[in-house]
Amino acid sequence: MQDEIRESELRFTRRALLGAAARGAAALGATPYLHALDALAPPQVQDAPSPRIAGSFDFDWKFETGDPSGAEQPDFPDAHWRAVDLPHDWSIEGPVDEHAPSAGPGGYMPTGVGWYRKRFAAPASWSGKTVTLVFDGVYRDSSVWINGHLLGTRPYGFVPFFYELADYLRPGADNVVAVRVDNSNQTNCRWYSGSGIYRHTWLHVLGPLHIAQWGTTVRCPRIQNDSAAVEVRTKIVNARSNSASCTLSTAILDATGVETARFESSQTCAAGATAECVQKLSVATPRIWSPADPHLYTARSTLRESGAVVDTYETPFGIREAVFDAARGFLLNGEPIKLNGVCVHPEAGCVGAAVPERVWERRLAILKEMGCNAVRTSHNPFASEFLDLCDRMGFLVMAEAFDEWRVPKGQIRHGYSENFDEWHERDLMNFLARDRNHPCIVIWSAGNEIGDQSAPDGTETLRELMTIFHREDPTRPVTAACDRIASEPPSNTVRPEFLAALDVVGYNYVDRWRDRADKYYSIDHALHPERRVVGTESGGIGGIRGDYRYLFPEAGAEPRFFLFEQNRELDAEELWQFVRTYDYVAGDFMWTGIDYLGEALWPMRITPAGVLDTCGFKKDGFYFYQSQWTAAPMIHLFPHWNWKGKEGQPIPVTCFTNCDTVELLLNGRSLGVKGYEFPRQGMEHIYGDYPPRARVLRTTSDLHLTWDVLYEPGTLQAVGVKDGAVAATANVTTTGEAASLSLSADRDRLAADRRDVAHLVVEVHDGQGRAVPTAANEIAFSVEGEGKLIGVDNGDPFSHEDFKAGHRLASNGLCLAIVQSTGNPGAVKITASSPGLTPASVSIVTRA
C-alpha cells in the first residue's frame, strides 16, 4: 500500500475525461501561479509517445447498499447488484426522511454502508509495471481491496488518495477491485456530503522509472513583460532494485501547443528511491493569467532512459502573481482587484455530490455573469475538475482544507476531529500536492470556524498546519476563517497569538459583534495596520426564489423570519460599501453563491442562503451583486405583479441597477424618477468641478431604489438612464392563468460519452406566452433516445419530492431536469407535460 504523494499524474483535460484525446491523458491537475526568468531560444523537439497508460476507471461498477459479509473476495456473487458508473452518490437517491440519522446537517437523506465492485482484465504486459488506482474522493471511511487483499482505508471523504496494485495484481487474468464505503457514523458533516465513490477514479500503468503521482511543482520566481521565469520541480520514482540514469526534458507549451521554452537535465535515481530534479526555464513575452484572460500553459515532462522515452507527464499552469497587502488589499499581477467572492458547497442539488462537470461549468458561468470573480471552496477540498474549470474560466479561489481540527463542533457528533491527529498531515499533503499548480488558487484556508481558534493549544495546531502548507507550497499565503474575533464571552474569543500566526486574517461575519456592525474592519485596522485581512464569509442576500410572503405576513407567522428577509439586503449593501471603499480589505466571500442541501431545519432540507437556487435559477439577490460588480447597464425589478385580491394596497417595488437614474411607470403613468451614487464623486481639478456621475439625481444613500406602489393589475416598467441616455429597461407584468409549458435546453449537442449533460428548464406560461411567476403545476418528463434523466429539481427548500423521479412540481413558475448522454451517438428527445397545459419538447444530438 502506498498512501503518500507518489506516482503518476491524476488529472486529465476535460475532453480526455470525456473520452476524447485532447492534449494527452494527463492534463488539468496541478497548476500553480508562476513568475519569470530567462533562457535560450528552445529548439522545436518532437517528443515520442509515452508508454504511460492513464485512463478513466469510472465505468461498469457493481453497487449494493448494506454490508454483506465477504464482499471483498473476488469470487463473491454480485450478479444481482446494480450496475453503476462513477461518480456515484447513493444518498441523493433518497428518500428524504425527517428521522434519518443524517438529520438536518445531511438534509435528512439516507446514509449507511455501501459496496462497490469492479472486474477488469489486466494484460500480461502489465507484469513488472507500477499500477496505481487513484480516487479523487470517497465519502467516507473507505476500504479498498484488490483480489481480496486490503490496500488501505481512508476516513476523510474530501481528499484524493491512491494505492499501488502491482503486488496483488494478476497480469493476464481478471482482477476484482472492491470498495466498502461506510457513512453510517452519523452525524459527521455539517452539510450534505453524499455517500459513495462520488468523484472520478483513474487507473495508471507505468514503467518502474516514472514521474511521481502529482510529481511536478511549477513556480514563477519573477514575472516581467518581456519574460517569465518558470521553475519546474519534478519527482522521479525508481521502483527497481538498481540505480538508474535518466534524462528529463521539460517543454513549456502555450495554449495553442506552440513550444515556448525547453530545458533538459540528467538525473541519477538510487534504487527504490525518489529523486527531485529542479529545472529553470524562461518564457518570452508571457501571456499573463487573469480573470479577464485565463491563459494556460502546459509543462510537458519527458523522461528518457538510454535515449528511449519511459514516461511523459503534462502539468497545466498559469503565469501570474498574486499578493495580499496590508494597505492595498489583494493585487493580481501588480494591479489591485477586489475579491468579489462567494462561498459554495461541493454538491449540486438533484445530482447530489456526484456532480457532472457541465453542471459546475453552467453554475460558474452564471456566477461570472453576476460579476463574481472569486470562489471559496467551503469547507473542504473540491473535485479536481472544479479547479480545472476555475483555471479555464478565470476564477480566483480560496481553497479550504478542513471544517474541524482537534476541537469538535457541537452541531455534529463524529466530525474530522476524530481523525485529525492520525490523518491531517497525509490528507493535507495530498490536497496540496494535487492542487498547488492551479493558477486559480490564490490563497489556502487551513480551516473554517474551527474551535481551536480559542483553545489554549490552538495556536500550536495552527503552526503545525502552517508548516506543512509553507513546506509544500511556499508561494501562497494561508488564512483561516475566524468567527470569534471580538466574540462573547471573552473566553470564547480567538486568541491574539492565533491571529498573529496567520499570513492573512480571515473574518467570518465581521459585523457580528457590537459596534463592528458599523465599523467592520476599521477597529482592528487601527490597532494592527500591518494585518492583511479578507472577508472569508459574510451574510448575503438569500431567500427563496420568487417567494414574497414577507410583503404580506400571515397571522401567526414568525415575525423574526420576515424581519430577517427585509434586513439582510440592507446588511449586504452596507458591508459592500465598506469593502468597496477601503483598499486594505482584500475582498469578501458572501454566504452563499448557491443554495445547498443540508444544514437545514425540518421541514426544509435545503439552506436557501444563495443568490442562485439549487437549480441555478437567479434570485433577486443575484441582481444586487450584478449591479455592483458589473459595468454593462442593467435593471432588475421585483416583486412579480400577480397580486389578485390586493388591489389598492401598497406594495414596495425594488429596483437593483447600475444606471444613474430610473423612472418607474405603472400602466404608462410615471411614478417618479430616482437615483443613487456609489461611490460618491467629489470635485476635481478646481472648485465646483464635479464629474458627470456626481451631477445626477440622488434620492437615497442605499444601493437600491424603491417605490411604494398601490397595486393595480398591468405592467410596471423601469427605464434606466446612464450618461444622459436610456441604457436599460425592465418590465414586470400581471399574467393570466397557466396555459402552456416552455422547455429550453442549455445545449443542443452532447458528447456521447456517458458523462455529458444538458439542463432542461421548464417555464410555465399563460395564454399570451408570459411566464407565470406563481405557477406550481406538476411537470412530467419523458426522455427518448440516447439519453437518460439523472435528476429533477425546482429549488424549493421545503420540497420533499424525489430528485430521481420523472416528475416535479414547478416552484414559482420554474423547474429543472438534467439529462445525461449514453455512450451511443444519436438523438435525444425530451418532453415536458402537465395536465391541462400544452406540452413542450426539445431535441438534442449526441456525438462521439
PDB file of C-alpha atoms in Angstrom, residues 145-291:
ATOM      1  CA  TRP A 145      -9.296  -4.377  -1.770  1.00  0.00           C
ATOM      2  CA  ILE A 146      -7.723  -5.863  -4.889  1.00  0.00           C
ATOM      3  CA  ASN A 147      -8.293  -9.586  -5.368  1.00  0.00           C
ATOM      4  CA  GLY A 148      -9.222  -9.932  -1.704  1.00  0.00           C
ATOM      5  CA  HIS A 149      -6.135  -8.101  -0.368  1.00  0.00           C
ATOM      6  CA  LEU A 150      -6.773  -4.958   1.693  1.00  0.00           C
ATOM      7  CA  LEU A 151      -4.892  -1.986   0.232  1.00  0.00           C
ATOM      8  CA  GLY A 152      -5.879   0.545   2.866  1.00  0.00           C
ATOM      9  CA  THR A 153      -8.541   2.735   4.415  1.00  0.00           C
ATOM     10  CA  ARG A 154      -9.312   6.445   4.237  1.00  0.00           C
ATOM     11  CA  PRO A 155     -11.593   8.195   6.752  1.00  0.00           C
ATOM     12  CA  TYR A 156     -11.706  11.709   5.245  1.00  0.00           C
ATOM     13  CA  GLY A 157     -14.123  11.832   2.365  1.00  0.00           C
ATOM     14  CA  PHE A 158     -12.939  15.021   0.661  1.00  0.00           C
ATOM     15  CA  VAL A 159      -9.331  14.269  -0.299  1.00  0.00           C
ATOM     16  CA  PRO A 160      -7.757  12.333  -3.184  1.00  0.00           C
ATOM     17  CA  PHE A 161      -5.740   9.205  -2.493  1.00  0.00           C
ATOM     18  CA  PHE A 162      -4.269   6.264  -4.368  1.00  0.00           C
ATOM     19  CA  TYR A 163      -2.996   2.739  -3.975  1.00  0.00           C
ATOM     20  CA  GLU A 164      -0.405   0.668  -5.819  1.00  0.00           C
ATOM     21  CA  LEU A 165      -1.879  -2.606  -7.038  1.00  0.00           C
ATOM     22  CA  ALA A 166       1.127  -4.425  -8.511  1.00  0.00           C
ATOM     23  CA  ASP A 167       1.872  -6.665  -5.508  1.00  0.00           C
ATOM     24  CA  TYR A 168      -1.560  -8.276  -5.740  1.00  0.00           C
ATOM     25  CA  LEU A 169      -2.425  -7.793  -9.407  1.00  0.00           C
ATOM     26  CA  ARG A 170      -2.860 -10.813 -11.689  1.00  0.00           C
ATOM     27  CA  PRO A 171      -1.452  -9.867 -15.119  1.00  0.00           C
ATOM     28  CA  GLY A 172      -3.024 -11.894 -17.888  1.00  0.00           C
ATOM     29  CA  ALA A 173      -6.155 -12.588 -15.835  1.00  0.00           C
ATOM     30  CA  ASP A 174      -9.288 -10.955 -14.442  1.00  0.00           C
ATOM     31  CA  ASN A 175      -8.958  -8.850 -11.313  1.00  0.00           C
ATOM     32  CA  VAL A 176     -11.555  -7.511  -8.887  1.00  0.00           C
ATOM     33  CA  VAL A 177     -11.468  -4.211  -7.015  1.00  0.00           C
ATOM     34  CA  ALA A 178     -13.869  -3.956  -4.073  1.00  0.00           C
ATOM     35  CA  VAL A 179     -14.587  -0.787  -2.132  1.00  0.00           C
ATOM     36  CA  ARG A 180     -16.538  -0.597   1.117  1.00  0.00           C
ATOM     37  CA  VAL A 181     -17.897   2.859   1.965  1.00  0.00           C
ATOM     38  CA  ASP A 182     -19.156   3.446   5.499  1.00  0.00           C
ATOM     39  CA  ASN A 183     -21.147   6.630   6.046  1.00  0.00           C
ATOM     40  CA  SER A 184     -23.200   5.166   8.887  1.00  0.00           C
ATOM     41  CA  ASN A 185     -21.461   7.011  11.703  1.00  0.00           C
ATOM     42  CA  GLN A 186     -23.828   9.969  11.762  1.00  0.00           C
ATOM     43  CA  THR A 187     -23.767  12.889  12.032  1.00  0.00           C
ATOM     44  CA  ASN A 188     -20.314  13.563  10.586  1.00  0.00           C
ATOM     45  CA  CYS A 189     -20.655  16.612   8.334  1.00  0.00           C
ATOM     46  CA  ARG A 190     -22.423  19.918   8.878  1.00  0.00           C
ATOM     47  CA  TRP A 191     -23.797  19.983   5.328  1.00  0.00           C
ATOM     48  CA  TYR A 192     -24.885  17.361   2.807  1.00  0.00           C
ATOM     49  CA  SER A 193     -21.889  15.204   1.930  1.00  0.00           C
ATOM     50  CA  GLY A 194     -23.406  12.422  -0.138  1.00  0.00           C
ATOM     51  CA  SER A 195     -22.299   8.799   0.174  1.00  0.00           C
ATOM     52  CA  GLY A 196     -20.169   6.674  -2.107  1.00  0.00           C
ATOM     53  CA  ILE A 197     -17.418   6.931  -4.708  1.00  0.00           C
ATOM     54  CA  TYR A 198     -18.747  10.319  -5.682  1.00  0.00           C
ATOM     55  CA  ARG A 199     -15.716  11.574  -7.624  1.00  0.00           C
ATOM     56  CA  HIS A 200     -13.691  10.240 -10.545  1.00  0.00           C
ATOM     57  CA  THR A 201     -11.279   7.303 -10.485  1.00  0.00           C
ATOM     58  CA  TRP A 202      -8.261   6.558 -12.696  1.00  0.00           C
ATOM     59  CA  LEU A 203      -6.008   3.598 -13.373  1.00  0.00           C
ATOM     60  CA  HIS A 204      -2.368   4.338 -14.257  1.00  0.00           C
ATOM     61  CA  VAL A 205       0.104   1.806 -15.649  1.00  0.00           C
ATOM     62  CA  LEU A 206       3.726   2.965 -15.513  1.00  0.00           C
ATOM     63  CA  GLY A 207       7.207   1.650 -16.042  1.00  0.00           C
ATOM     64  CA  PRO A 208       9.404   1.159 -12.986  1.00  0.00           C
ATOM     65  CA  LEU A 209      11.108   4.503 -13.768  1.00  0.00           C
ATOM     66  CA  HIS A 210       8.463   7.210 -13.909  1.00  0.00           C
ATOM     67  CA  ILE A 211       7.319  10.629 -12.753  1.00  0.00           C
ATOM     68  CA  ALA A 212       5.607  10.516  -9.362  1.00  0.00           C
ATOM     69  CA  GLN A 213       1.917  10.952  -8.624  1.00  0.00           C
ATOM     70  CA  TRP A 214       1.295  14.719  -8.514  1.00  0.00           C
ATOM     71  CA  GLY A 215       5.050  14.811  -9.034  1.00  0.00           C
ATOM     72  CA  THR A 216       5.543  18.230 -10.625  1.00  0.00           C
ATOM     73  CA  THR A 217       5.555  21.638  -8.989  1.00  0.00           C
ATOM     74  CA  VAL A 218       5.631  24.751 -11.171  1.00  0.00           C
ATOM     75  CA  ARG A 219       6.556  28.135  -9.720  1.00  0.00           C
ATOM     76  CA  CYS A 220       7.428  31.570 -11.081  1.00  0.00           C
ATOM     77  CA  PRO A 221      10.005  33.480  -9.043  1.00  0.00           C
ATOM     78  CA  ARG A 222       9.854  36.503 -11.369  1.00  0.00           C
ATOM     79  CA  ILE A 223       7.383  37.926 -13.893  1.00  0.00           C
ATOM     80  CA  GLN A 224       8.111  40.772 -16.284  1.00  0.00           C
ATOM     81  CA  ASN A 225       6.508  41.912 -19.516  1.00  0.00           C
ATOM     82  CA  ASP A 226       9.345  40.555 -21.633  1.00  0.00           C
ATOM     83  CA  SER A 227       9.963  37.264 -19.812  1.00  0.00           C
ATOM     84  CA  ALA A 228       8.718  34.980 -17.062  1.00  0.00           C
ATOM     85  CA  ALA A 229      10.960  32.724 -15.013  1.00  0.00           C
ATOM     86  CA  VAL A 230       9.487  29.246 -14.639  1.00  0.00           C
ATOM     87  CA  GLU A 231      10.876  26.789 -12.126  1.00  0.00           C
ATOM     88  CA  VAL A 232       9.720  23.180 -12.537  1.00  0.00           C
ATOM     89  CA  ARG A 233      10.420  20.639  -9.812  1.00  0.00           C
ATOM     90  CA  THR A 234       9.865  17.032 -10.859  1.00  0.00           C
ATOM     91  CA  LYS A 235       9.913  13.946  -8.653  1.00  0.00           C
ATOM     92  CA  ILE A 236      11.232  10.836 -10.405  1.00  0.00           C
ATOM     93  CA  VAL A 237      10.498   7.409  -8.905  1.00  0.00           C
ATOM     94  CA  ASN A 238      12.835   4.470  -9.453  1.00  0.00           C
ATOM     95  CA  ALA A 239      10.989   1.318  -8.356  1.00  0.00           C
ATOM     96  CA  ARG A 240      13.798  -1.002  -9.476  1.00  0.00           C
ATOM     97  CA  SER A 241      16.406  -2.676  -7.300  1.00  0.00           C
ATOM     98  CA  ASN A 242      19.272  -0.942  -9.104  1.00  0.00           C
ATOM     99  CA  SER A 243      20.067   2.723  -9.696  1.00  0.00           C
ATOM    100  CA  ALA A 244      19.034   4.395 -12.931  1.00  0.00           C
ATOM    101  CA  SER A 245      20.465   7.217 -15.021  1.00  0.00           C
ATOM    102  CA  CYS A 246      17.898   9.204 -16.944  1.00  0.00           C
ATOM    103  CA  THR A 247      17.304  12.449 -18.804  1.00  0.00           C
ATOM    104  CA  LEU A 248      14.385  14.757 -18.043  1.00  0.00           C
ATOM    105  CA  SER A 249      13.279  17.179 -20.755  1.00  0.00           C
ATOM    106  CA  THR A 250      10.678  19.796 -19.858  1.00  0.00           C
ATOM    107  CA  ALA A 251       8.972  21.829 -22.573  1.00  0.00           C
ATOM    108  CA  ILE A 252       6.640  24.774 -21.972  1.00  0.00           C
ATOM    109  CA  LEU A 253       3.739  24.917 -24.432  1.00  0.00           C
ATOM    110  CA  ASP A 254       1.292  27.776 -24.846  1.00  0.00           C
ATOM    111  CA  ALA A 255      -2.460  27.226 -25.205  1.00  0.00           C
ATOM    112  CA  THR A 256      -2.111  26.549 -28.933  1.00  0.00           C
ATOM    113  CA  GLY A 257       0.546  23.891 -28.382  1.00  0.00           C
ATOM    114  CA  VAL A 258       3.480  26.034 -29.539  1.00  0.00           C
ATOM    115  CA  GLU A 259       6.654  25.375 -27.597  1.00  0.00           C
ATOM    116  CA  THR A 260       7.967  28.489 -25.853  1.00  0.00           C
ATOM    117  CA  ALA A 261      10.818  27.052 -23.758  1.00  0.00           C
ATOM    118  CA  ARG A 262      12.686  23.785 -23.137  1.00  0.00           C
ATOM    119  CA  PHE A 263      15.221  22.567 -20.605  1.00  0.00           C
ATOM    120  CA  GLU A 264      16.957  19.193 -20.380  1.00  0.00           C
ATOM    121  CA  SER A 265      18.915  17.739 -17.478  1.00  0.00           C
ATOM    122  CA  SER A 266      20.428  14.436 -16.425  1.00  0.00           C
ATOM    123  CA  GLN A 267      19.482  12.702 -13.208  1.00  0.00           C
ATOM    124  CA  THR A 268      20.626   9.637 -11.298  1.00  0.00           C
ATOM    125  CA  CYS A 269      17.991   7.870  -9.223  1.00  0.00           C
ATOM    126  CA  ALA A 270      19.039   5.473  -6.488  1.00  0.00           C
ATOM    127  CA  ALA A 271      17.392   2.060  -6.281  1.00  0.00           C
ATOM    128  CA  GLY A 272      13.947   2.166  -4.708  1.00  0.00           C
ATOM    129  CA  ALA A 273      14.160   5.937  -4.209  1.00  0.00           C
ATOM    130  CA  THR A 274      12.599   9.172  -5.393  1.00  0.00           C
ATOM    131  CA  ALA A 275      14.813  11.935  -6.797  1.00  0.00           C
ATOM    132  CA  GLU A 276      13.815  15.555  -7.380  1.00  0.00           C
ATOM    133  CA  CYS A 277      15.001  17.424 -10.458  1.00  0.00           C
ATOM    134  CA  VAL A 278      14.854  21.240 -10.459  1.00  0.00           C
ATOM    135  CA  GLN A 279      14.786  22.999 -13.826  1.00  0.00           C
ATOM    136  CA  LYS A 280      14.691  26.722 -14.571  1.00  0.00           C
ATOM    137  CA  LEU A 281      13.218  27.986 -17.821  1.00  0.00           C
ATOM    138  CA  SER A 282      12.194  31.309 -19.290  1.00  0.00           C
ATOM    139  CA  VAL A 283       9.067  32.143 -21.286  1.00  0.00           C
ATOM    140  CA  ALA A 284       9.473  35.181 -23.529  1.00  0.00           C
ATOM    141  CA  THR A 285       6.693  37.823 -23.605  1.00  0.00           C
ATOM    142  CA  PRO A 286       4.442  35.704 -21.406  1.00  0.00           C
ATOM    143  CA  ARG A 287       0.677  35.855 -21.635  1.00  0.00           C
ATOM    144  CA  ILE A 288      -0.375  36.552 -18.061  1.00  0.00           C
ATOM    145  CA  TRP A 289      -3.214  34.575 -16.452  1.00  0.00           C
ATOM    146  CA  SER A 290      -6.068  36.705 -15.091  1.00  0.00           C
ATOM    147  CA  PRO A 291      -9.868  36.522 -14.748  1.00  0.00           C
TER     148      PRO A 291
END
